[in-house]
Amino acid sequence: MAPDVKPMKPEEILQIIHAQRGSAICVPTMTTSPHWRTIAPDDLSVTCVGFMGGASSLGLGLALAQPDRRVLVLDGDGSLLMQLGSLATVAGAAPRNLVHFLFKNGVYHTSGAQGIPGGLTVDFVAMAKGAGYRTARSIHDIEDFKHRLPELLKAEGPVFVELHTGLSEQTPMTAGGGVPFPRQVTDLRAKLLRPRARA
Amino acid sequence: MPESIPATLIIDTLKDTFREARAALAAEVAEPPKHGHLGWILSVPDTHQKTVLAALDKEEQIRVLTCATEDEATTIAAGLHIGGEPCVLMIQHAGLYASVNTLRGVAMDGQIPLFYMIGLLSREKDKQPRESRHSMVRYCEPLLDTFGVPHARLEGPDDVHLIPEYYRLSLARKGPAAVLVGLETI
Ligand SMILES: Cc1ncc(C[n+]2csc(CCOP(=O)(O)OP(=O)(O)O)c2C)c(N)n1
Ligand SMILES: [Mg+2]
């Protein structure tokens, strides 16, 4: 069971990831996305929006295409449940450069905070380990997270980190806006591949 | 009458298609990814194209990634595209039905070129798919029409030129395009 500590604030977690990510590609989704774009507005990110559960697969494709870069997936617990088989697909592909962060808040916060099946008792670490991730651990405390993150970002992937969080201040529904998905796709592709100027 | 297509012919065509895609990308961008392989097949195994999948097992130049669902395959393909890698989705009609929300959200709304090879398992040799006894055969082309996805049917070895053509079409229209494999490959 969870130690007796207050759940971490998702915004604080994202700040810490941002400070340490270097040139990693980031794939936020659901409630990680509004805050992420305020702290990392014009960088190597692409949001999983409009295809719930796809963050880990989008991250996997990027990680396989760009093996020299780290890819950080910022997933939701309801989202991961929707495409739970992706744990096995990621583990099977075994990308050394992929770190999968799961923001475990026990609810579908974006759609109105309904409980996810199984609530907080669902053990995603056991699932990730069972699927074959190289490393899987849960973190409850923000100081512990800050302390462990450098090592997690360097570890051979796929790495899975279950983060016990409270509810974010904003959701994609309350925050609205953001760069449209196709524009994010072309922007990130251009940053990674650098199109030649047309003559 | 439709005819079965040999796996080797499909694989050679896929290799040429990947080579062409890589050459086009190299002309277009300064930092194309450098890999030892030519491209990717993202597959949730299609009974109809199983001889192709079996032959691909022995291929070193094409990487095959088996996915748990077609939703994953579609979204992984999007990640590969953003990262500059050519890929083909090899699925069956049932897998298309299983992943329409992802087809819509990723390939269509995301304006991402995705090329599908979709097996029409149980398609009767003497019937148009739309007249099939089997709902899974019957609804495939109408579904693609509903979503505005261009498609063509591979009805024999002479049709494999449609593979690079529809691959190019997906790139040109920045969205999905599909070829349907009419009969079981040999
Ligand atoms: C296929 C599909 N079904 C349902 C929804 C409705 N929906 C939108 S957001 C959401 C909840 C997301 O929950 P979670 O992944 O836990 O992220 P959180 O909001 O808690 O960060 C749901 C159910 C959807 N977007 N797509
Ligand atoms: Mg949640």
Coordinates of C-alpha atoms and ligand atoms in Angstrom, one line a residue:
Chain A
M1 CA 0.0 0.0 0.0
A2 CA 1.0 3.6 -0.5
P3 CA 3.0 5.1 2.3
D4 CA 1.3 7.8 4.3
V5 CA 2.3 10.8 2.2
K6 CA 0.4 13.4 0.4
P7 CA 0.0 12.7 -3.3
M8 CA 2.5 14.6 -5.5
K9 CA 1.3 17.6 -7.5
P10 CA 1.4 16.9 -11.2
E11 CA 2.6 20.4 -12.0
E12 CA 5.6 20.0 -9.7
I13 CA 6.5 16.7 -11.3
L14 CA 6.3 18.2 -14.7
Q15 CA 8.6 21.1 -13.7
I16 CA 11.2 18.7 -12.4
I17 CA 11.0 16.6 -15.6
H18 CA 11.3 19.7 -17.7
A19 CA 14.4 20.9 -15.8
Q20 CA 16.2 17.6 -16.3
R21 CA 15.0 16.3 -19.7
G22 CA 17.7 17.8 -21.8
S23 CA 16.9 17.2 -25.5
A24 CA 14.4 14.4 -24.8
I25 CA 11.2 14.2 -26.9
C26 CA 8.1 14.4 -24.7
V27 CA 4.7 13.0 -25.3
P28 CA 2.1 14.4 -22.8
T29 CA -1.5 13.5 -22.8
M30 CA -4.7 14.4 -20.9
T31 CA -4.0 16.4 -17.7
T32 CA -0.3 16.5 -18.2
S33 CA -0.7 18.5 -21.5
P34 CA -2.0 22.0 -20.5
H35 CA 0.7 22.5 -17.9
W36 CA 3.4 21.0 -20.0
R37 CA 2.8 23.5 -22.8
T38 CA 3.0 26.4 -20.4
I39 CA 6.4 25.3 -19.2
A40 CA 7.7 23.9 -22.5
P41 CA 5.8 25.8 -25.2
D42 CA 8.0 25.4 -28.2
D43 CA 10.1 22.4 -27.9
L44 CA 10.4 18.7 -28.8
S45 CA 7.0 17.6 -27.7
V46 CA 3.9 16.2 -29.3
T47 CA 0.6 15.8 -27.4
C48 CA -1.5 12.7 -27.7
V49 CA -4.9 14.3 -28.1
G50 CA -7.9 12.8 -29.8
F51 CA -6.8 9.2 -29.6
M52 CA -7.1 8.3 -25.9
G53 CA -4.5 5.7 -24.8
G54 CA -2.1 6.4 -27.7
A55 CA 0.7 8.2 -25.8
S56 CA 2.8 5.1 -25.2
S57 CA 2.5 4.0 -28.8
L58 CA 3.3 7.4 -30.2
G59 CA 6.3 7.5 -27.9
L60 CA 7.4 4.0 -29.0
G61 CA 7.3 5.0 -32.7
L62 CA 9.4 8.0 -32.0
A63 CA 11.8 6.0 -29.8
L64 CA 12.3 3.4 -32.6
A65 CA 12.8 6.1 -35.3
Q66 CA 15.2 8.2 -33.2
P67 CA 17.2 5.8 -31.1
D68 CA 19.8 8.4 -30.1
R69 CA 17.3 10.5 -28.3
R70 CA 15.4 9.9 -25.1
V71 CA 11.6 9.8 -25.4
L72 CA 9.5 10.5 -22.3
V73 CA 5.9 9.5 -22.3
L74 CA 3.6 11.4 -19.8
D75 CA 0.6 9.1 -19.6
G76 CA -2.7 8.9 -17.8
D77 CA -3.9 5.9 -15.8
G78 CA -7.3 5.7 -17.6
S79 CA -5.5 6.1 -20.9
L80 CA -3.1 3.3 -20.2
L81 CA -6.0 1.0 -19.2
M82 CA -7.6 1.7 -22.6
Q83 CA -4.6 0.4 -24.4
L84 CA -3.0 -1.8 -21.8
G85 CA -1.6 -4.2 -24.4
S86 CA 0.8 -1.4 -25.4
L87 CA 2.8 -2.4 -22.3
A88 CA 3.7 -5.7 -24.0
T89 CA 4.2 -4.1 -27.3
V90 CA 6.6 -1.6 -25.8
A91 CA 8.4 -4.3 -23.8
G92 CA 8.6 -6.5 -26.9
A93 CA 10.2 -3.7 -29.0
A94 CA 12.5 -3.0 -26.1
P95 CA 13.5 0.6 -26.9
R96 CA 16.5 1.5 -24.7
N97 CA 15.6 5.2 -24.9
L98 CA 12.0 5.2 -23.7
V99 CA 10.8 6.2 -20.3
H100 CA 7.1 5.8 -19.6
F101 CA 5.8 8.0 -16.7
L102 CA 2.3 7.2 -15.5
F103 CA 0.4 9.9 -13.7
K104 CA -1.7 7.8 -11.4
N105 CA -4.5 9.8 -10.0
G106 CA -7.1 7.0 -9.8
V107 CA -9.6 8.9 -12.0
Y108 CA -10.5 10.1 -15.4
H109 CA -9.8 13.7 -14.4
T110 CA -10.3 15.2 -17.9
S111 CA -13.8 13.7 -18.4
G112 CA -15.1 14.7 -14.9
A113 CA -13.0 12.7 -12.4
Q114 CA -15.0 9.5 -12.6
G115 CA -13.1 6.6 -10.9
I116 CA -11.0 4.4 -13.2
P117 CA -11.8 0.6 -13.0
G118 CA -10.1 -0.7 -9.9
G119 CA -9.3 2.9 -8.7
L120 CA -6.0 3.3 -6.9
T121 CA -5.6 -0.4 -6.2
V122 CA -4.5 -1.2 -9.8
D123 CA -0.9 -2.1 -9.7
F124 CA 0.6 -0.7 -12.9
V125 CA 4.2 -1.4 -11.8
A126 CA 3.4 -5.1 -11.5
M127 CA 1.8 -4.9 -15.0
A128 CA 4.8 -3.2 -16.5
K129 CA 7.2 -5.7 -14.9
G130 CA 5.0 -8.5 -16.0
A131 CA 4.9 -7.2 -19.6
G132 CA 8.7 -7.1 -19.6
Y133 CA 9.8 -3.5 -19.0
R134 CA 13.5 -3.4 -17.9
T135 CA 12.8 -1.3 -14.9
A136 CA 9.5 -0.5 -13.2
R137 CA 8.9 1.4 -10.0
S138 CA 6.5 3.6 -8.2
I139 CA 7.2 6.9 -6.5
H140 CA 5.1 8.7 -3.9
D141 CA 7.2 11.5 -2.7
I142 CA 8.3 14.6 -4.7
E143 CA 11.8 14.7 -3.0
D144 CA 12.3 11.1 -3.8
F145 CA 11.3 11.8 -7.4
K146 CA 13.7 14.7 -7.7
H147 CA 16.4 12.5 -6.3
R148 CA 15.8 9.5 -8.5
L149 CA 15.0 11.2 -11.8
P150 CA 18.6 11.6 -13.1
E151 CA 19.2 7.9 -12.8
L152 CA 15.8 7.0 -14.3
L153 CA 16.5 9.3 -17.3
K154 CA 19.9 7.5 -17.9
A155 CA 18.7 3.9 -17.3
E156 CA 18.4 1.5 -20.1
G157 CA 14.8 1.4 -21.2
P158 CA 12.1 0.6 -21.4
V159 CA 11.6 2.2 -18.0
F160 CA 8.2 2.6 -16.3
V161 CA 7.6 5.0 -13.4
E162 CA 4.2 5.1 -11.6
L163 CA 3.8 8.5 -10.1
H164 CA 1.2 8.8 -7.3
T165 CA -0.4 12.2 -7.9
G166 CA -3.3 14.4 -6.9
L167 CA -5.4 16.1 -9.5
S168 CA -3.9 18.7 -11.7
E169 CA -5.3 22.3 -11.6
Q170 CA -6.2 22.3 -15.3
T171 CA -7.5 19.7 -17.7
P172 CA -7.5 19.9 -21.5
M173 CA -11.3 20.7 -21.1
T174 CA -10.8 23.6 -18.7
A175 CA -7.6 24.9 -20.3
G176 CA -8.7 24.7 -24.0
G177 CA -6.5 25.9 -26.8
G178 CA -3.1 24.5 -27.6
V179 CA -1.4 24.0 -30.9
P180 CA -3.6 21.8 -33.2
F181 CA -2.3 18.2 -33.4
P182 CA -1.3 18.2 -37.2
R183 CA 0.7 21.4 -36.6
Q184 CA 2.5 19.7 -33.6
V185 CA 3.3 16.8 -35.9
T186 CA 4.8 18.9 -38.7
D187 CA 6.7 21.1 -36.2
L188 CA 8.3 18.2 -34.3
R189 CA 9.1 16.4 -37.6
A190 CA 10.8 19.5 -38.9
K191 CA 12.8 19.9 -35.6
L192 CA 14.0 16.3 -35.8
L193 CA 14.7 16.0 -39.5
R194 CA 15.4 19.6 -40.5
P195 CA 13.9 20.1 -43.9
R196 CA 16.3 21.7 -46.5
A197 CA 15.3 25.2 -47.6
R198 CA 13.7 25.0 -51.0
A199 CA 15.6 26.7 -53.8
Chain B
M1 CA -10.9 -13.8 -61.8
P2 CA -8.7 -12.7 -59.0
E3 CA -5.4 -14.5 -58.4
S4 CA -3.2 -15.0 -55.3
I5 CA 0.0 -13.0 -55.1
P6 CA 3.3 -14.6 -54.1
A7 CA 4.9 -13.3 -50.9
T8 CA 8.2 -12.7 -52.5
L9 CA 6.7 -10.4 -55.1
I10 CA 5.0 -8.4 -52.3
I11 CA 8.2 -8.2 -50.3
D12 CA 10.4 -7.1 -53.2
T13 CA 7.8 -4.4 -54.0
L14 CA 7.8 -3.3 -50.4
K15 CA 11.6 -3.0 -50.4
D16 CA 11.5 -0.9 -53.5
T17 CA 8.8 1.3 -51.9
F18 CA 10.9 1.8 -48.8
R19 CA 14.0 2.6 -50.9
E20 CA 12.1 5.2 -52.8
A21 CA 10.7 6.7 -49.6
R22 CA 14.1 6.9 -48.0
A23 CA 15.6 8.5 -51.1
A24 CA 12.8 11.1 -51.2
L25 CA 13.3 11.9 -47.5
A26 CA 17.1 12.3 -48.0
A27 CA 16.4 14.8 -50.7
E28 CA 14.0 16.7 -48.6
V29 CA 15.6 16.9 -45.1
A30 CA 19.1 17.5 -43.7
E31 CA 18.9 14.9 -41.0
P32 CA 17.1 11.7 -42.2
P33 CA 17.4 8.9 -39.6
K34 CA 20.2 6.4 -40.4
H35 CA 19.3 2.8 -39.9
G36 CA 20.6 -0.5 -41.3
H37 CA 17.1 -1.5 -42.3
L38 CA 14.9 -0.2 -45.1
G39 CA 11.6 0.2 -43.3
W40 CA 9.0 -1.2 -40.9
I41 CA 6.0 -3.4 -41.1
L42 CA 3.6 -2.9 -38.2
S43 CA 1.5 -5.9 -38.0
V44 CA -1.3 -7.5 -36.0
P45 CA -1.2 -10.8 -37.8
D46 CA -3.4 -11.0 -40.8
T47 CA -4.4 -14.6 -41.7
H48 CA -4.8 -13.6 -45.3
Q49 CA -1.1 -12.3 -45.6
K50 CA 0.4 -15.0 -43.5
T51 CA 2.8 -16.2 -46.2
V52 CA 4.2 -12.6 -46.4
L53 CA 4.6 -12.5 -42.6
A54 CA 6.4 -15.8 -42.6
A55 CA 8.7 -14.7 -45.4
L56 CA 9.4 -11.4 -43.6
D57 CA 10.6 -13.4 -40.6
K58 CA 13.7 -14.2 -42.6
E59 CA 14.2 -10.7 -44.0
E60 CA 16.9 -8.6 -42.4
Q61 CA 16.2 -5.4 -44.3
I62 CA 12.6 -5.0 -43.2
R63 CA 11.8 -4.8 -39.5
V64 CA 8.5 -6.3 -38.4
L65 CA 6.9 -5.2 -35.2
T66 CA 4.0 -7.2 -34.0
C67 CA 1.6 -5.0 -32.0
A68 CA -1.1 -6.1 -29.6
T69 CA -3.8 -4.0 -31.3
E70 CA -4.3 -2.1 -34.6
D71 CA -4.8 1.1 -32.5
E72 CA -1.2 0.7 -31.3
A73 CA 0.1 -0.1 -34.9
T74 CA -1.6 3.0 -36.2
T75 CA -0.1 5.2 -33.5
I76 CA 3.3 3.7 -33.6
A77 CA 3.3 4.4 -37.4
A78 CA 2.6 8.0 -36.6
G79 CA 5.6 8.1 -34.3
L80 CA 7.8 6.5 -36.9
H81 CA 6.6 9.0 -39.5
I82 CA 7.4 12.0 -37.2
G83 CA 10.9 10.5 -36.7
G84 CA 11.4 10.0 -40.4
E85 CA 11.0 6.2 -40.8
P86 CA 9.0 4.6 -43.6
C87 CA 6.4 2.0 -42.6
V88 CA 3.5 -0.1 -43.7
L89 CA 0.5 -1.3 -41.6
M90 CA -0.3 -4.9 -42.4
I91 CA -3.6 -5.8 -40.9
Q92 CA -6.9 -7.5 -41.8
H93 CA -10.4 -6.0 -42.2
A94 CA -11.4 -6.8 -38.7
G95 CA -8.4 -4.9 -37.5
L96 CA -9.5 -1.9 -39.5
Y97 CA -12.9 -2.0 -37.8
A98 CA -11.2 -2.4 -34.4
S99 CA -9.2 0.8 -34.9
V100 CA -11.4 3.3 -36.7
N101 CA -11.2 5.9 -33.9
T102 CA -7.4 5.8 -34.2
L103 CA -7.5 6.0 -38.0
R104 CA -9.7 9.1 -37.6
G105 CA -7.8 10.7 -34.7
V106 CA -4.3 9.9 -35.7
A107 CA -4.1 9.5 -39.5
M108 CA -6.9 11.8 -40.6
D109 CA -7.0 14.6 -38.0
G110 CA -3.2 14.4 -37.6
Q111 CA -2.7 14.6 -41.4
I112 CA -0.3 11.8 -41.1
P113 CA 0.5 9.7 -44.2
L114 CA -0.3 6.1 -43.3
F115 CA -0.3 3.3 -45.8
Y116 CA -2.3 0.2 -45.1
M117 CA -2.3 -3.3 -46.6
I118 CA -5.6 -4.9 -45.5
G119 CA -6.3 -8.5 -46.0
L120 CA -9.9 -9.4 -47.1
L121 CA -10.0 -12.8 -45.3
S122 CA -12.9 -15.0 -46.4
R123 CA -13.4 -13.0 -49.6
E124 CA -15.1 -15.3 -52.2
K125 CA -13.1 -15.5 -55.4
D126 CA -16.1 -15.2 -57.7
K127 CA -17.7 -12.2 -55.9
Q128 CA -17.2 -8.5 -55.5
P129 CA -16.3 -7.9 -51.8
R130 CA -19.5 -5.7 -51.5
E131 CA -21.5 -8.8 -52.4
S132 CA -19.8 -11.1 -50.0
R133 CA -21.8 -13.3 -47.6
H134 CA -19.4 -12.2 -44.8
S135 CA -20.0 -8.9 -43.1
M136 CA -16.3 -8.5 -42.5
V137 CA -15.6 -8.6 -46.2
R138 CA -18.6 -6.5 -47.2
Y139 CA -18.1 -3.5 -45.0
C140 CA -14.4 -2.8 -45.6
E141 CA -14.6 -0.7 -48.8
P142 CA -17.8 1.2 -47.7
L143 CA -16.1 2.0 -44.4
L144 CA -13.0 3.3 -46.2
D145 CA -15.4 5.3 -48.5
T146 CA -17.2 6.8 -45.5
F147 CA -13.9 8.0 -44.0
G148 CA -12.7 9.3 -47.4
V149 CA -9.7 6.9 -47.4
P150 CA -8.6 6.2 -51.0
H151 CA -8.3 2.5 -51.6
A152 CA -7.5 0.0 -54.4
R153 CA -7.7 -3.8 -54.6
L154 CA -4.7 -6.1 -55.3
E155 CA -6.4 -8.8 -57.4
G156 CA -3.3 -10.5 -58.7
P157 CA 0.4 -10.2 -59.3
D158 CA -0.1 -7.5 -62.0
D159 CA -1.5 -5.2 -59.4
V160 CA 1.5 -4.9 -57.1
H161 CA 2.4 -1.5 -58.7
L162 CA -0.5 -0.2 -56.6
I163 CA 1.6 -0.7 -53.5
P164 CA 4.1 2.1 -54.3
E165 CA 1.3 4.2 -55.9
Y166 CA -0.9 4.2 -52.8
Y167 CA 2.2 4.7 -50.6
R168 CA 3.0 7.8 -52.6
L169 CA -0.7 8.8 -52.5
S170 CA -0.7 8.7 -48.6
L171 CA 2.4 11.0 -48.6
A172 CA 0.9 13.4 -51.2
R173 CA -2.5 13.7 -49.4
K174 CA -1.0 13.6 -45.9
G175 CA -3.4 11.0 -44.7
P176 CA -4.3 7.4 -44.9
A177 CA -4.4 5.3 -48.1
A178 CA -5.0 1.6 -48.4
V179 CA -4.6 -1.4 -50.7
L180 CA -6.8 -4.4 -50.0
V181 CA -5.4 -7.8 -50.6
G182 CA -8.2 -9.7 -52.5
L183 CA -7.0 -13.3 -52.1
E184 CA -4.8 -15.1 -49.6
T185 CA -1.1 -14.6 -50.6
I186 CA 0.9 -17.6 -51.5
Ligands
LIG1 C1 -12.1 6.4 -27.0 C2 -12.5 7.4 -26.0 N1 -13.4 7.1 -25.0 C3 -13.7 8.0 -24.1 C4 -13.1 9.3 -24.1 C5 -13.5 10.3 -23.1 N2 -12.4 10.8 -22.2 C6 -11.8 11.9 -22.5 S1 -10.6 12.2 -21.4 C7 -11.0 10.9 -20.5 C8 -10.3 10.6 -19.2 C9 -8.7 10.4 -19.3 O1 -8.3 9.9 -18.1 P1 -6.8 9.6 -17.7 O2 -6.1 9.0 -18.9 O3 -6.7 8.9 -16.4 O4 -6.2 11.1 -17.6 P2 -6.4 12.2 -16.6 O5 -7.5 13.1 -17.1 O6 -6.8 11.6 -15.3 O7 -5.1 12.9 -16.5 C10 -12.0 10.1 -21.1 C11 -12.6 8.9 -20.6 C12 -12.2 9.5 -25.2 N3 -11.6 10.7 -25.3 N4 -11.9 8.6 -26.1
MG2 MG -6.2 9.6 -14.5

